[in-house]
């Protein structure tokens, strides 16, 4: 629990997260690695455990009572996901292993069917490797070109060159929010720009879906990928949403059970959506967990989560600058309205892994490294950064602990 009176906001929900109650060396821990993966509330843990204890059954193939009930729960979770992102229909929700698999599905299915020699797709300099490498693998095979949207000095996408870059492109695939800079992109505008150029808009919502309201209809996206484990759900479950007509036109990705209507020695026909893209036994327990995570997030309220993270961002920025001034470089927008509560930074010339090592000694858990964005780090002219990332259960006390621990870094590396 936040132990300062200035911890109002959502700190009441912190009690719901058992890992956050843990004491290490007799002291509270400060989990600031939520952009990597979020902690899990009791309701998610309980829903998965209750399902395995009381209702477990496979959902495809069998028609006994347990299977029918399990299938109802599985489809109910699909409905929750569809409502959460305002999909046009439940059939547009495809369960995958994670966002990475969802993006690979898009590249290998839509990309393989639609891209060839001379074609162009557009990505941005702030993409996660999950939205780079699948396209690079395919580009090598198919011979299309990848163009890159550069960044401005204030860590935004440079929209001035976007129309030119999109000329002749078949797809524009971009992250809705950077996992390093915290930048929230103008996603509606980016989708509109893609469509104006005749390209489809593929959105990596891994960092945005847990933190800001997602309305795929208002955004105007064609495809959206995200992971359950960053939004209070378990690992092993991701989502690909796509417009129904587009998903219908895409060939299957993985082949096997559950995704077929007919199979003969001479070939197969695909099952209707969403099964067409859900080959094999699905992650049933994880889907139930994701449904419970969405219930939890809805209970907190997406508007409240966003406001909480704006407040935390403002506070963190103010503390970084007032306590460390120019010694800390923050790679990301200064305006809390333009960013999420994810701060990647460097401290003087101290190696990020040294910083994170000392923070760890103070029970402050951050991540140091390239955060799966090597091209972005190259642009930032640094091999790695320290990243402190917050979520609905984070508090100003976590920020205070980070700042105090940074004092500890100074004590070791900057003798005064
Ligand atoms: C922006 C972004 N895209 C994609 C991914 C990949 O997510 P996952 O590892 O859950 O597949 C991440 C994970 O950090 C991410 O931050």
Short mmCIF file of C-alpha atoms and ligand atoms in Angstrom, two decimals, residues 35-36 98-101 103 127-128 130-131 175 177-179 204 206-207 227 229-230 367 371-372 387, ligand 1:
data_model
loop_
_atom_site.label_atom_id
_atom_site.label_comp_id
_atom_site.label_asym_id
_atom_site.label_seq_id
_atom_site.Cartn_x
_atom_site.Cartn_y
_atom_site.Cartn_z
CA UNK A 35 5.42 -2.02 -19.56
CA UNK A 36 7.18 -5.37 -19.60
CA UNK A 98 0.63 -12.99 -27.33
CA UNK A 99 0.90 -9.80 -29.37
CA UNK A 100 4.02 -11.11 -31.05
CA UNK A 101 2.11 -14.08 -32.42
CA UNK A 103 1.65 -9.58 -35.47
CA UNK A 127 8.48 -0.01 -33.20
CA UNK A 128 9.06 -2.97 -30.92
CA UNK A 130 7.61 -7.70 -32.68
CA UNK A 131 6.42 -5.21 -35.30
CA UNK A 175 2.57 1.17 -32.33
CA UNK A 177 2.05 3.91 -27.76
CA UNK A 178 5.81 3.53 -27.52
CA UNK A 179 7.04 1.00 -24.95
CA UNK A 204 0.27 -2.61 -32.25
CA UNK A 206 0.36 -3.76 -26.72
CA UNK A 207 1.12 -0.64 -24.66
CA UNK A 227 -1.18 -9.05 -25.08
CA UNK A 229 -0.23 -10.17 -19.62
CA UNK A 230 0.29 -6.39 -19.80
CA UNK A 367 14.23 -2.81 -16.52
CA UNK A 371 13.51 -3.04 -24.47
CA UNK A 372 13.26 -4.85 -27.82
CA UNK A 387 12.92 2.06 -17.91
C1 LIG B 1 4.87 -2.13 -28.18
C2 LIG B 1 5.00 -3.61 -28.01
N1 LIG B 1 4.70 -4.42 -29.02
C3 LIG B 1 4.78 -5.75 -28.91
C4 LIG B 1 5.23 -6.34 -27.76
C5 LIG B 1 5.32 -7.81 -27.68
O1 LIG B 1 4.47 -8.31 -26.71
P1 LIG B 1 4.54 -9.83 -26.27
O2 LIG B 1 5.96 -10.08 -25.83
O3 LIG B 1 3.55 -9.93 -25.18
O4 LIG B 1 4.19 -10.62 -27.47
C6 LIG B 1 5.58 -5.53 -26.67
C7 LIG B 1 6.10 -6.12 -25.43
O5 LIG B 1 6.86 -5.53 -24.71
C8 LIG B 1 5.45 -4.13 -26.80
O6 LIG B 1 5.76 -3.32 -25.79
#
